[in-house]
Amino acid sequence: MTVRIPISRRRFLATAAASTAIAAVVPKPYLSRAADRPVITHGIQSGDVSLDSAVIWARADRPARMLAEVATSDSFKTIHRAVFVDALPETDFTANALIDGLPAGQDIFYRIRFQDLASPTIVGEPMTGRFRTAPSDQRSISFVWSGDTAGQGWGIDEARGGMRTYATMLRNRPDFLIHNGDNIYADGPILAEQKMPNGEIWKNVVIEEKTKPAETLAEFRANYKYNLLDRNVLAFNAEVPIFSQWDDHEVTNNWWPGELLTRAEHQRKKYVEKNALILAARASRAFHEYMPLRFTQTEPGRVYRKISYGPLLDVFMLDMRSYRGPNGEGQEESYGPAAYFLGPAQVAWLKRELLNSQATWKVIAADMPIGLIVVYDTDRKWGVEAIAQGDGPPRGREFEIVDILSFIKRAPVRNTLWLTADVHYTAAHYYDPNKAVFQDFEPFWEFVSGPIHAGSFPQNQLDNTFGPQLVYVKAPSAPNQPPSEGLQFFGHVAIDGATQVMTVTLKDRDDRALWSTTLEPKLG
């Protein structure tokens, strides 16, 4: 839950002064022992940055009050804002705070420390992070996107540099990261050792809660804590805001609401729980506790949202998990609950927000691609997990894409593109109505990237319903290649402030530009 409790500079200083006065009468050795002070356990994060606000996050080691100061310089000579939020056992000692009233287009520095709730005179050491608010003018901006962290048992091997793609993305100095989902692999245990295809041994950092698929709330929380043990992730989080969405592995592989955990995969993983919905409820709570998302009063667990990043860019974050119907054959001939993917409310929201957007570029961040076929039950090689239903006219879930794409054409909504991950390789798809079965839409691009740190997999088959053309792809020929093979990918987007031209570049873990294209906006 994101909480905002603004306090004035005068009140904050008065509180600090009072604490100092009380501290003077406390024996000095008691205060000087580091073990007595609240500790920031898993670094700091920021997210969902806008023109004048952002969410900041930290976790304490005990019940504590998060004291946060915000300034426009790293000296903190002038405190622009100060807030406090309590970190309690109910949220696993995590605290999210919405900081608003910030200047646009400005580097913002924030400093967090924790005050012990049981002994208010004791305050821990501070930690400092930064982010940049969205510009109010046509300043050049850039960002990165990817998905899939700590998948297929490939965890933190410190001898191999840990999760190195995060360090590479940081070197690009983006304004933010769009994480397209699979922030964790709750269903994927991390064991001490894993044999690599070349016979070498991958040696993971391990914690007890990651030795089995997550079922309890504590186990879901531990998945986020695990990723925050990596030094690359911690350094990235302190410098770059995250716009996060979720997909399946935040809960369990290929789940849908109401699914019974009876597949052979579930039996191999020895789930005690009997349905995906109870796992999803616990997973959602952990996701919102550990990710710096804005809190939505009308639907506290909501993931889909629009993030405005100045006059050049609006980002539309989708949720392709929470509202879908059953994963199955997907051959429905009409649109109804069995064919839901985004669901009617989210489709209506997306169309309304796209129509109202005044930004030059409208980026639709999707946790799954439109035109790639993904199998639901990999043991039986049966069923539809994604949007694509196979070649031919629209069926089932594809009716929602028909609705969205035809609306974009009729409105008209200009300069849309889709960014996604999920399939563990990188690709560029150009959707051409002249080569599609369904043709009532304007051409558009879909760019695929990932994984950030997980096994990489061969490319999926394209579905011709919406006419996707494979312009570029890089993927392994064999499944589940380890991160050490270098097939870890992210995408980089740069928008020029003067021309409003967008450049999209697909990159690998070593920061090599694999493929790039320049998109001219339609203006006027």
Short mmCIF file of C-alpha atoms in Angstrom, two decimals:
data_model
loop_
_atom_site.label_atom_id
_atom_site.label_comp_id
_atom_site.label_asym_id
_atom_site.label_seq_id
_atom_site.Cartn_x
_atom_site.Cartn_y
_atom_site.Cartn_z
CA MET A 1 0.00 0.00 0.00
CA THR A 2 1.34 3.40 -0.95
CA VAL A 3 0.86 6.03 1.74
CA ARG A 4 1.61 9.73 1.55
CA ILE A 5 1.97 11.66 4.80
CA PRO A 6 3.44 15.08 4.09
CA ILE A 7 5.01 17.05 6.90
CA SER A 8 6.39 20.51 6.78
CA ARG A 9 10.10 21.25 6.89
CA ARG A 10 9.55 23.00 10.24
CA ARG A 11 7.76 20.03 11.74
CA PHE A 12 10.38 17.58 10.46
CA LEU A 13 13.22 19.64 11.91
CA ALA A 14 11.33 20.07 15.16
CA THR A 15 10.91 16.32 15.43
CA ALA A 16 14.59 15.78 14.65
CA ALA A 17 15.57 18.41 17.23
CA ALA A 18 13.37 16.79 19.83
CA SER A 19 14.95 13.43 19.07
CA THR A 20 18.42 14.97 19.43
CA ALA A 21 17.49 16.51 22.77
CA ILE A 22 16.20 13.19 24.07
CA ALA A 23 19.27 11.42 22.70
CA ALA A 24 21.47 13.65 24.82
CA VAL A 25 20.22 11.99 27.98
CA VAL A 26 20.58 8.45 26.65
CA PRO A 27 23.93 6.77 27.40
CA LYS A 28 26.15 7.26 24.36
CA PRO A 29 27.35 3.65 24.05
CA TYR A 30 23.72 2.57 23.56
CA LEU A 31 23.30 4.84 20.55
CA SER A 32 26.71 4.09 19.11
CA ARG A 33 26.17 0.35 18.76
CA ALA A 34 25.28 -0.19 15.11
CA ALA A 35 23.37 -3.38 15.92
CA ASP A 36 20.84 -1.35 17.90
CA ARG A 37 19.87 0.84 14.96
CA PRO A 38 17.19 0.11 12.35
CA VAL A 39 18.72 -1.13 9.11
CA ILE A 40 17.61 -0.70 5.49
CA THR A 41 17.67 -4.37 4.54
CA HIS A 42 17.23 -4.50 0.76
CA GLY A 43 18.26 -1.18 -0.71
CA ILE A 44 15.95 1.57 -1.92
CA GLN A 45 13.78 1.99 -5.00
CA SER A 46 11.72 4.58 -6.84
CA GLY A 47 8.95 4.13 -9.38
CA ASP A 48 5.95 5.48 -11.29
CA VAL A 49 7.62 8.85 -11.79
CA SER A 50 5.50 11.66 -13.23
CA LEU A 51 5.86 15.42 -13.80
CA ASP A 52 5.62 16.26 -10.11
CA SER A 53 5.71 13.03 -8.11
CA ALA A 54 7.17 9.57 -7.60
CA VAL A 55 6.90 6.60 -5.27
CA ILE A 56 9.91 5.69 -3.12
CA TRP A 57 10.43 2.40 -1.28
CA ALA A 58 12.55 0.81 1.43
CA ARG A 59 12.38 -2.03 3.95
CA ALA A 60 13.45 -2.05 7.60
CA ASP A 61 14.59 -4.88 9.84
CA ARG A 62 11.99 -4.12 12.53
CA PRO A 63 8.89 -1.99 13.17
CA ALA A 64 10.16 1.45 12.22
CA ARG A 65 9.21 4.80 10.75
CA MET A 66 10.64 5.57 7.33
CA LEU A 67 11.89 9.16 7.34
CA ALA A 68 12.43 10.47 3.82
CA GLU A 69 13.88 13.79 2.72
CA VAL A 70 13.82 15.01 -0.88
CA ALA A 71 16.10 17.63 -2.42
CA THR A 72 17.24 18.84 -5.83
CA SER A 73 20.93 18.36 -5.04
CA ASP A 74 22.89 15.55 -3.44
CA SER A 75 24.11 17.90 -0.74
CA PHE A 76 20.56 18.06 0.70
CA LYS A 77 21.32 21.63 1.69
CA THR A 78 17.71 22.59 0.96
CA ILE A 79 15.05 19.99 1.75
CA HIS A 80 12.25 20.27 -0.81
CA ARG A 81 9.91 17.73 0.80
CA ALA A 82 9.91 15.48 3.88
CA VAL A 83 7.55 12.57 4.55
CA PHE A 84 7.25 9.66 6.93
CA VAL A 85 5.60 6.25 6.58
CA ASP A 86 5.50 3.44 9.13
CA ALA A 87 6.98 0.05 8.20
CA LEU A 88 5.08 -2.60 10.17
CA PRO A 89 4.96 -6.41 10.34
CA GLU A 90 1.71 -6.32 8.35
CA THR A 91 3.67 -5.21 5.28
CA ASP A 92 6.81 -7.23 6.08
CA PHE A 93 8.44 -3.96 7.24
CA THR A 94 8.24 -2.45 3.74
CA ALA A 95 7.18 1.15 3.20
CA ASN A 96 6.02 2.89 0.02
CA ALA A 97 5.69 6.68 0.06
CA LEU A 98 4.24 8.93 -2.63
CA ILE A 99 6.28 12.13 -2.88
CA ASP A 100 4.43 14.91 -4.70
CA GLY A 101 4.84 18.65 -5.27
CA LEU A 102 8.16 18.11 -7.08
CA PRO A 103 9.55 20.32 -9.87
CA ALA A 104 9.24 18.92 -13.41
CA GLY A 105 12.26 17.82 -15.44
CA GLN A 106 14.56 17.84 -12.44
CA ASP A 107 17.06 15.45 -10.93
CA ILE A 108 15.63 14.56 -7.53
CA PHE A 109 17.66 13.11 -4.67
CA TYR A 110 15.99 11.29 -1.81
CA ARG A 111 17.46 10.18 1.51
CA ILE A 112 15.86 7.46 3.61
CA ARG A 113 16.52 6.36 7.17
CA PHE A 114 14.46 4.42 9.69
CA GLN A 115 13.46 5.46 13.21
CA ASP A 116 12.89 2.63 15.69
CA LEU A 117 9.23 2.71 16.74
CA ALA A 118 9.99 1.01 20.06
CA SER A 119 12.90 3.37 20.82
CA PRO A 120 12.25 6.61 18.92
CA THR A 121 15.61 8.12 19.88
CA ILE A 122 17.36 5.50 17.78
CA VAL A 123 17.64 6.31 14.06
CA GLY A 124 19.52 4.21 11.51
CA GLU A 125 22.05 5.19 8.89
CA PRO A 126 20.68 6.91 5.77
CA MET A 127 20.71 5.63 2.20
CA THR A 128 20.45 7.95 -0.80
CA GLY A 129 18.86 7.45 -4.22
CA ARG A 130 17.87 9.55 -7.19
CA PHE A 131 15.40 9.82 -10.05
CA ARG A 132 14.40 12.40 -12.61
CA THR A 133 10.88 13.79 -12.85
CA ALA A 134 9.19 13.89 -16.23
CA PRO A 135 9.80 17.05 -18.25
CA SER A 136 7.11 19.65 -18.82
CA ASP A 137 8.77 20.66 -22.11
CA GLN A 138 10.05 18.70 -25.11
CA ARG A 139 13.28 17.55 -23.49
CA SER A 140 14.93 14.45 -24.97
CA ILE A 141 14.16 11.34 -22.93
CA SER A 142 15.24 7.71 -22.95
CA PHE A 143 14.22 4.52 -21.23
CA VAL A 144 14.83 0.78 -21.29
CA TRP A 145 12.50 -2.20 -21.12
CA SER A 146 12.77 -5.95 -20.54
CA GLY A 147 11.35 -8.71 -18.35
CA ASP A 148 12.05 -12.07 -16.69
CA THR A 149 14.36 -11.96 -13.65
CA ALA A 150 15.86 -15.03 -11.88
CA GLY A 151 14.06 -17.63 -13.97
CA GLN A 152 14.63 -21.33 -14.66
CA GLY A 153 16.82 -21.72 -11.59
CA TRP A 154 19.49 -19.28 -12.78
CA GLY A 155 19.92 -17.16 -9.69
CA ILE A 156 22.79 -15.06 -8.37
CA ASP A 157 26.15 -16.61 -9.22
CA GLU A 158 28.51 -14.03 -7.78
CA ALA A 159 31.56 -15.58 -9.42
CA ARG A 160 29.89 -14.91 -12.80
CA GLY A 161 29.06 -11.32 -11.92
CA GLY A 162 25.50 -11.78 -10.64
CA MET A 163 22.62 -10.27 -12.63
CA ARG A 164 24.86 -8.40 -15.04
CA THR A 165 22.17 -7.05 -17.38
CA TYR A 166 21.09 -4.63 -14.66
CA ALA A 167 24.59 -3.14 -14.63
CA THR A 168 24.50 -2.81 -18.43
CA MET A 169 21.14 -1.08 -18.37
CA LEU A 170 22.42 1.32 -15.71
CA ARG A 171 25.36 2.30 -17.94
CA ASN A 172 22.81 3.53 -20.48
CA ARG A 173 21.57 6.08 -17.87
CA PRO A 174 17.87 5.71 -18.77
CA ASP A 175 15.15 7.88 -17.28
CA PHE A 176 13.30 4.70 -16.21
CA LEU A 177 12.88 0.96 -16.76
CA ILE A 178 9.66 -0.70 -17.90
CA HIS A 179 9.70 -4.20 -16.39
CA ASN A 180 7.19 -6.19 -18.45
CA GLY A 181 6.59 -8.83 -15.81
CA ASP A 182 8.07 -11.96 -14.28
CA ASN A 183 9.84 -9.73 -11.79
CA ILE A 184 10.31 -12.97 -9.85
CA TYR A 185 9.89 -16.68 -10.52
CA ALA A 186 7.75 -17.67 -7.54
CA ASP A 187 7.28 -21.15 -9.00
CA GLY A 188 10.99 -21.64 -9.76
CA PRO A 189 13.23 -22.85 -6.92
CA ILE A 190 16.79 -21.55 -6.70
CA LEU A 191 19.09 -24.39 -5.63
CA ALA A 192 22.73 -24.16 -4.64
CA GLU A 193 24.01 -25.66 -7.88
CA GLN A 194 22.70 -26.13 -11.41
CA LYS A 195 24.44 -27.98 -14.21
CA MET A 196 25.02 -25.98 -17.37
CA PRO A 197 24.83 -27.44 -20.92
CA ASN A 198 28.64 -27.29 -21.22
CA GLY A 199 29.07 -29.36 -18.06
CA GLU A 200 30.12 -26.47 -15.82
CA ILE A 201 28.33 -25.81 -12.53
CA TRP A 202 26.35 -22.63 -11.91
CA LYS A 203 26.57 -21.81 -8.20
CA ASN A 204 23.70 -19.78 -6.75
CA VAL A 205 23.37 -17.65 -3.68
CA VAL A 206 20.57 -19.45 -1.84
CA ILE A 207 17.97 -18.71 0.81
CA GLU A 208 15.72 -21.30 2.43
CA GLU A 209 12.41 -19.85 1.17
CA LYS A 210 13.56 -20.19 -2.48
CA THR A 211 14.14 -23.95 -2.32
CA LYS A 212 10.49 -24.67 -3.23
CA PRO A 213 7.68 -23.01 -5.23
CA ALA A 214 6.08 -20.17 -3.28
CA GLU A 215 2.72 -20.82 -1.64
CA THR A 216 2.72 -18.84 1.59
CA LEU A 217 2.83 -15.07 1.79
CA ALA A 218 6.28 -15.29 3.41
CA GLU A 219 7.55 -17.37 0.49
CA PHE A 220 6.25 -14.90 -2.10
CA ARG A 221 7.87 -12.05 -0.19
CA ALA A 222 11.15 -13.99 -0.08
CA ASN A 223 11.27 -14.12 -3.88
CA TYR A 224 11.52 -10.32 -4.02
CA LYS A 225 14.07 -10.31 -1.20
CA TYR A 226 16.18 -12.80 -3.13
CA ASN A 227 16.51 -10.55 -6.19
CA LEU A 228 17.42 -7.67 -3.88
CA LEU A 229 20.50 -9.57 -2.73
CA ASP A 230 22.16 -8.88 -6.08
CA ARG A 231 24.54 -5.91 -6.07
CA ASN A 232 23.68 -5.00 -9.68
CA VAL A 233 19.97 -4.85 -8.90
CA LEU A 234 20.58 -2.73 -5.79
CA ALA A 235 22.78 -0.26 -7.68
CA PHE A 236 20.26 -0.01 -10.52
CA ASN A 237 17.29 0.52 -8.19
CA ALA A 238 19.01 3.40 -6.40
CA GLU A 239 19.54 5.26 -9.69
CA VAL A 240 16.69 4.32 -12.07
CA PRO A 241 12.91 4.31 -11.41
CA ILE A 242 10.94 1.20 -12.34
CA PHE A 243 7.54 1.04 -14.03
CA SER A 244 6.51 -2.50 -13.16
CA GLN A 245 3.76 -4.85 -14.30
CA TRP A 246 3.23 -8.52 -13.55
CA ASP A 247 2.73 -11.68 -15.59
CA ASP A 248 2.51 -15.36 -14.67
CA HIS A 249 5.65 -16.16 -12.68
CA GLU A 250 4.81 -13.70 -9.94
CA VAL A 251 2.26 -16.43 -9.08
CA THR A 252 2.87 -19.68 -11.01
CA ASN A 253 3.54 -20.66 -14.61
CA ASN A 254 0.72 -19.89 -17.10
CA TRP A 255 -1.88 -19.31 -14.39
CA TRP A 256 -5.36 -17.92 -14.84
CA PRO A 257 -7.83 -16.88 -12.11
CA GLY A 258 -9.75 -19.87 -10.82
CA GLU A 259 -7.37 -22.45 -12.28
CA LEU A 260 -7.15 -25.71 -10.35
CA LEU A 261 -3.56 -26.74 -9.70
CA THR A 262 -3.94 -30.18 -11.27
CA ARG A 263 -1.60 -30.08 -14.28
CA ALA A 264 1.37 -32.45 -14.31
CA GLU A 265 3.58 -29.40 -13.78
CA HIS A 266 1.74 -28.59 -10.55
CA GLN A 267 2.11 -32.16 -9.35
CA ARG A 268 5.86 -32.15 -10.03
CA LYS A 269 6.17 -28.94 -8.01
CA LYS A 270 4.19 -30.55 -5.15
CA TYR A 271 1.77 -27.73 -4.54
CA VAL A 272 -0.21 -28.09 -1.34
CA GLU A 273 -2.69 -25.37 -2.31
CA LYS A 274 -5.40 -26.51 -4.72
CA ASN A 275 -6.17 -23.43 -6.80
CA ALA A 276 -4.32 -20.52 -8.38
CA LEU A 277 -6.61 -17.85 -6.93
CA ILE A 278 -5.32 -18.22 -3.36
CA LEU A 279 -1.75 -18.09 -4.68
CA ALA A 280 -2.61 -14.99 -6.72
CA ALA A 281 -4.06 -13.22 -3.67
CA ARG A 282 -0.87 -13.74 -1.67
CA ALA A 283 1.33 -12.99 -4.68
CA SER A 284 -0.48 -9.74 -5.37
CA ARG A 285 0.03 -8.59 -1.81
CA ALA A 286 3.76 -9.33 -1.97
CA PHE A 287 4.05 -7.65 -5.38
CA HIS A 288 2.47 -4.44 -4.12
CA GLU A 289 4.54 -4.50 -0.94
CA TYR A 290 7.86 -4.90 -2.75
CA MET A 291 7.37 -2.85 -5.92
CA PRO A 292 7.20 0.98 -5.93
CA LEU A 293 3.71 1.27 -7.46
CA ARG A 294 1.10 3.95 -6.96
CA PHE A 295 -1.81 2.93 -4.78
CA THR A 296 -5.25 2.95 -6.44
CA GLN A 297 -8.02 3.64 -3.94
CA THR A 298 -10.82 2.22 -6.10
CA GLU A 299 -9.00 -1.08 -6.74
CA PRO A 300 -6.05 -1.50 -4.33
CA GLY A 301 -4.54 -4.46 -6.19
CA ARG A 302 -4.74 -2.90 -9.63
CA VAL A 303 -1.68 -3.10 -11.87
CA TYR A 304 -2.90 -1.46 -15.12
CA ARG A 305 -2.35 2.29 -15.19
CA LYS A 306 -1.18 5.19 -17.32
CA ILE A 307 2.09 6.95 -16.52
CA SER A 308 2.50 10.33 -18.20
CA TYR A 309 6.11 11.23 -18.85
CA GLY A 310 5.84 14.71 -20.32
CA PRO A 311 4.56 15.99 -23.67
CA LEU A 312 6.48 13.39 -25.69
CA LEU A 313 5.38 10.18 -23.97
CA ASP A 314 2.52 8.39 -22.24
CA VAL A 315 3.07 4.81 -21.05
CA PHE A 316 0.06 2.48 -20.76
CA MET A 317 0.84 -0.41 -18.40
CA LEU A 318 -1.42 -3.41 -19.05
CA ASP A 319 -2.42 -6.36 -16.86
CA MET A 320 -2.91 -9.50 -18.95
CA ARG A 321 -3.32 -11.85 -15.96
CA SER A 322 -5.87 -10.66 -13.43
CA TYR A 323 -8.95 -10.50 -15.64
CA ARG A 324 -8.49 -13.30 -18.19
CA GLY A 325 -10.77 -16.24 -18.75
CA PRO A 326 -9.59 -19.86 -18.75
CA ASN A 327 -6.52 -20.89 -20.70
CA GLY A 328 -7.77 -23.55 -23.07
CA GLU A 329 -8.36 -24.20 -26.72
CA GLY A 330 -9.30 -20.57 -27.28
CA GLN A 331 -11.62 -21.27 -30.21
CA GLU A 332 -14.62 -19.22 -29.02
CA GLU A 333 -16.48 -17.79 -31.99
CA SER A 334 -17.94 -14.89 -30.02
CA TYR A 335 -16.64 -12.61 -27.29
CA GLY A 336 -17.62 -13.50 -23.73
CA PRO A 337 -16.11 -14.31 -20.32
CA ALA A 338 -14.31 -17.38 -21.65
CA ALA A 339 -12.50 -15.13 -24.15
CA TYR A 340 -11.50 -12.36 -21.74
CA PHE A 341 -7.81 -11.46 -21.71
CA LEU A 342 -7.64 -7.84 -20.59
CA GLY A 343 -11.31 -7.89 -19.71
CA PRO A 344 -13.98 -5.36 -20.79
CA ALA A 345 -13.21 -2.77 -18.07
CA GLN A 346 -9.51 -2.64 -18.91
CA VAL A 347 -10.17 -2.53 -22.68
CA ALA A 348 -12.56 0.41 -22.16
CA TRP A 349 -9.97 2.13 -19.94
CA LEU A 350 -7.22 1.69 -22.53
CA LYS A 351 -9.34 3.08 -25.35
CA ARG A 352 -10.44 6.05 -23.25
CA GLU A 353 -6.91 6.88 -22.10
CA LEU A 354 -5.45 6.51 -25.58
CA LEU A 355 -8.10 8.86 -26.94
CA ASN A 356 -7.42 11.44 -24.21
CA SER A 357 -3.64 11.26 -24.52
CA GLN A 358 -1.97 14.46 -25.72
CA ALA A 359 1.53 12.94 -25.79
CA THR A 360 3.33 12.50 -29.09
CA TRP A 361 4.11 8.81 -28.46
CA LYS A 362 1.79 6.26 -26.84
CA VAL A 363 3.75 3.23 -25.63
CA ILE A 364 1.61 0.23 -24.70
CA ALA A 365 3.56 -1.96 -22.27
CA ALA A 366 2.21 -5.51 -22.52
CA ASP A 367 3.30 -8.48 -20.48
CA MET A 368 2.75 -10.79 -23.49
CA PRO A 369 3.20 -10.34 -27.27
CA ILE A 370 0.21 -10.10 -29.61
CA GLY A 371 1.19 -12.40 -32.45
CA LEU A 372 3.34 -15.15 -30.90
CA ILE A 373 1.78 -18.53 -30.15
CA VAL A 374 2.42 -19.69 -26.57
CA VAL A 375 1.30 -23.14 -25.42
CA TYR A 376 -0.57 -23.37 -22.11
CA ASP A 377 0.07 -26.97 -21.00
CA THR A 378 3.60 -27.77 -22.09
CA ASP A 379 3.39 -31.42 -20.95
CA ARG A 380 0.38 -32.19 -23.13
CA LYS A 381 1.38 -29.53 -25.69
CA TRP A 382 -2.19 -28.27 -25.58
CA GLY A 383 -4.07 -25.07 -25.02
CA VAL A 384 -3.60 -21.35 -25.54
CA GLU A 385 -1.72 -19.24 -22.99
CA ALA A 386 -1.31 -15.96 -24.89
CA ILE A 387 -3.38 -13.79 -27.24
CA ALA A 388 -2.61 -15.60 -30.50
CA GLN A 389 -5.05 -18.42 -31.31
CA GLY A 390 -3.37 -19.70 -34.49
CA ASP A 391 -3.59 -18.67 -38.14
CA GLY A 392 -6.86 -17.49 -39.56
CA PRO A 393 -9.60 -15.00 -38.65
CA PRO A 394 -9.86 -13.64 -35.09
CA ARG A 395 -11.03 -16.04 -32.39
CA GLY A 396 -11.38 -15.94 -28.62
CA ARG A 397 -9.01 -13.48 -26.99
CA GLU A 398 -8.07 -11.94 -30.32
CA PHE A 399 -11.44 -10.15 -30.37
CA GLU A 400 -10.11 -7.73 -27.74
CA ILE A 401 -7.14 -6.87 -29.97
CA VAL A 402 -9.55 -6.41 -32.89
CA ASP A 403 -11.50 -3.93 -30.79
CA ILE A 404 -8.40 -2.02 -29.67
CA LEU A 405 -6.67 -1.86 -33.06
CA SER A 406 -9.77 -0.86 -35.00
CA PHE A 407 -10.51 1.82 -32.38
CA ILE A 408 -6.98 3.23 -32.73
CA LYS A 409 -7.53 3.47 -36.49
CA ARG A 410 -10.97 5.09 -36.30
CA ALA A 411 -10.29 7.58 -33.47
CA PRO A 412 -7.62 8.16 -34.83
CA VAL A 413 -4.88 7.65 -32.24
CA ARG A 414 -1.45 8.32 -33.71
CA ASN A 415 2.02 7.04 -32.86
CA THR A 416 1.29 3.89 -30.88
CA LEU A 417 3.70 1.00 -30.40
CA TRP A 418 3.80 -2.08 -28.20
CA LEU A 419 6.69 -3.13 -25.95
CA THR A 420 6.76 -6.59 -24.42
CA ALA A 421 8.88 -9.46 -23.10
CA ASP A 422 7.80 -12.95 -21.86
CA VAL A 423 9.29 -15.25 -24.53
CA HIS A 424 12.96 -15.01 -23.48
CA TYR A 425 14.47 -13.69 -26.70
CA THR A 426 14.51 -10.43 -28.59
CA ALA A 427 12.65 -9.54 -31.79
CA ALA A 428 11.09 -6.77 -33.86
CA HIS A 429 7.62 -7.39 -35.35
CA TYR A 430 5.95 -5.12 -37.88
CA TYR A 431 2.19 -5.64 -38.04
CA ASP A 432 1.06 -5.07 -41.63
CA PRO A 433 -2.69 -5.07 -42.40
CA ASN A 434 -1.92 -5.86 -46.05
CA LYS A 435 -0.51 -9.21 -44.93
CA ALA A 436 -3.07 -9.91 -42.23
CA VAL A 437 -6.29 -11.92 -42.15
CA PHE A 438 -7.94 -9.16 -40.10
CA GLN A 439 -7.07 -5.87 -41.82
CA ASP A 440 -9.02 -3.05 -40.14
CA PHE A 441 -6.05 -1.40 -38.43
CA GLU A 442 -3.11 0.88 -39.08
CA PRO A 443 0.39 -0.65 -39.27
CA PHE A 444 2.31 -0.69 -36.00
CA TRP A 445 5.46 -2.07 -34.37
CA GLU A 446 5.81 -4.53 -31.52
CA PHE A 447 9.26 -4.88 -29.96
CA VAL A 448 10.16 -7.89 -27.81
CA SER A 449 13.03 -8.12 -25.35
CA GLY A 450 14.25 -10.17 -22.40
CA PRO A 451 15.22 -12.02 -20.40
CA ILE A 452 17.04 -9.73 -18.01
CA HIS A 453 18.40 -12.71 -16.08
CA ALA A 454 16.84 -16.11 -16.86
CA GLY A 455 17.08 -18.97 -19.32
CA SER A 456 16.82 -17.95 -22.98
CA PHE A 457 14.62 -19.91 -25.40
CA PRO A 458 14.11 -20.47 -29.16
CA GLN A 459 11.73 -18.23 -31.07
CA ASN A 460 7.98 -18.86 -31.10
CA GLN A 461 5.75 -19.31 -34.14
CA LEU A 462 3.99 -16.20 -35.47
CA ASP A 463 0.21 -16.13 -36.02
CA ASN A 464 -0.93 -14.45 -39.27
CA THR A 465 -4.23 -13.04 -37.89
CA PHE A 466 -2.82 -9.52 -37.52
CA GLY A 467 -0.07 -9.87 -40.12
CA PRO A 468 3.12 -9.69 -38.00
CA GLN A 469 6.29 -9.63 -40.07
CA LEU A 470 9.49 -10.81 -38.43
CA VAL A 471 11.97 -8.00 -39.11
CA TYR A 472 14.64 -9.09 -36.62
CA VAL A 473 15.16 -11.89 -34.11
CA LYS A 474 17.97 -13.20 -31.95
CA ALA A 475 17.28 -16.37 -30.00
CA PRO A 476 19.09 -19.59 -29.13
CA SER A 477 18.50 -22.81 -31.04
CA ALA A 478 18.20 -24.86 -27.83
CA PRO A 479 15.97 -24.16 -24.79
CA ASN A 480 16.96 -22.79 -21.40
CA GLN A 481 20.40 -21.42 -22.19
CA PRO A 482 22.04 -19.96 -19.05
CA PRO A 483 22.76 -16.25 -18.64
CA SER A 484 26.48 -16.97 -19.10
CA GLU A 485 25.78 -17.59 -22.80
CA GLY A 486 25.10 -13.84 -23.14
CA LEU A 487 21.62 -14.22 -24.64
CA GLN A 488 20.15 -11.76 -22.16
CA PHE A 489 18.40 -8.81 -23.77
CA PHE A 490 16.85 -5.41 -23.16
CA GLY A 491 15.52 -2.66 -25.40
CA HIS A 492 16.49 1.00 -25.41
CA VAL A 493 14.18 3.82 -26.55
CA ALA A 494 15.34 7.38 -27.18
CA ILE A 495 13.00 10.23 -28.12
CA ASP A 496 14.64 13.37 -29.50
CA GLY A 497 13.22 16.51 -27.93
CA ALA A 498 13.73 18.70 -31.00
CA THR A 499 12.40 16.37 -33.72
CA GLN A 500 10.22 14.02 -31.60
CA VAL A 501 11.79 11.14 -33.55
CA MET A 502 11.96 7.83 -31.68
CA THR A 503 14.89 5.43 -31.98
CA VAL A 504 14.38 1.87 -30.77
CA THR A 505 17.46 -0.31 -30.26
CA LEU A 506 17.57 -3.96 -29.24
CA LYS A 507 20.61 -4.69 -27.06
CA ASP A 508 22.28 -7.60 -25.31
CA ARG A 509 23.89 -7.99 -21.92
CA ASP A 510 27.23 -6.72 -23.23
CA ASP A 511 25.54 -3.51 -24.45
CA ARG A 512 25.91 -4.44 -28.10
CA ALA A 513 23.36 -2.78 -30.37
CA LEU A 514 21.90 -5.76 -32.23
CA TRP A 515 19.31 -3.94 -34.34
CA SER A 516 17.82 -0.47 -34.46
CA THR A 517 15.11 1.50 -36.22
CA THR A 518 14.06 5.15 -36.30
CA LEU A 519 10.36 6.04 -36.19
CA GLU A 520 9.06 9.37 -37.46
CA PRO A 521 6.01 10.63 -35.58
CA LYS A 522 2.81 11.62 -37.34
CA LEU A 523 2.14 15.17 -36.18
CA GLY A 524 -0.78 17.55 -36.60
#
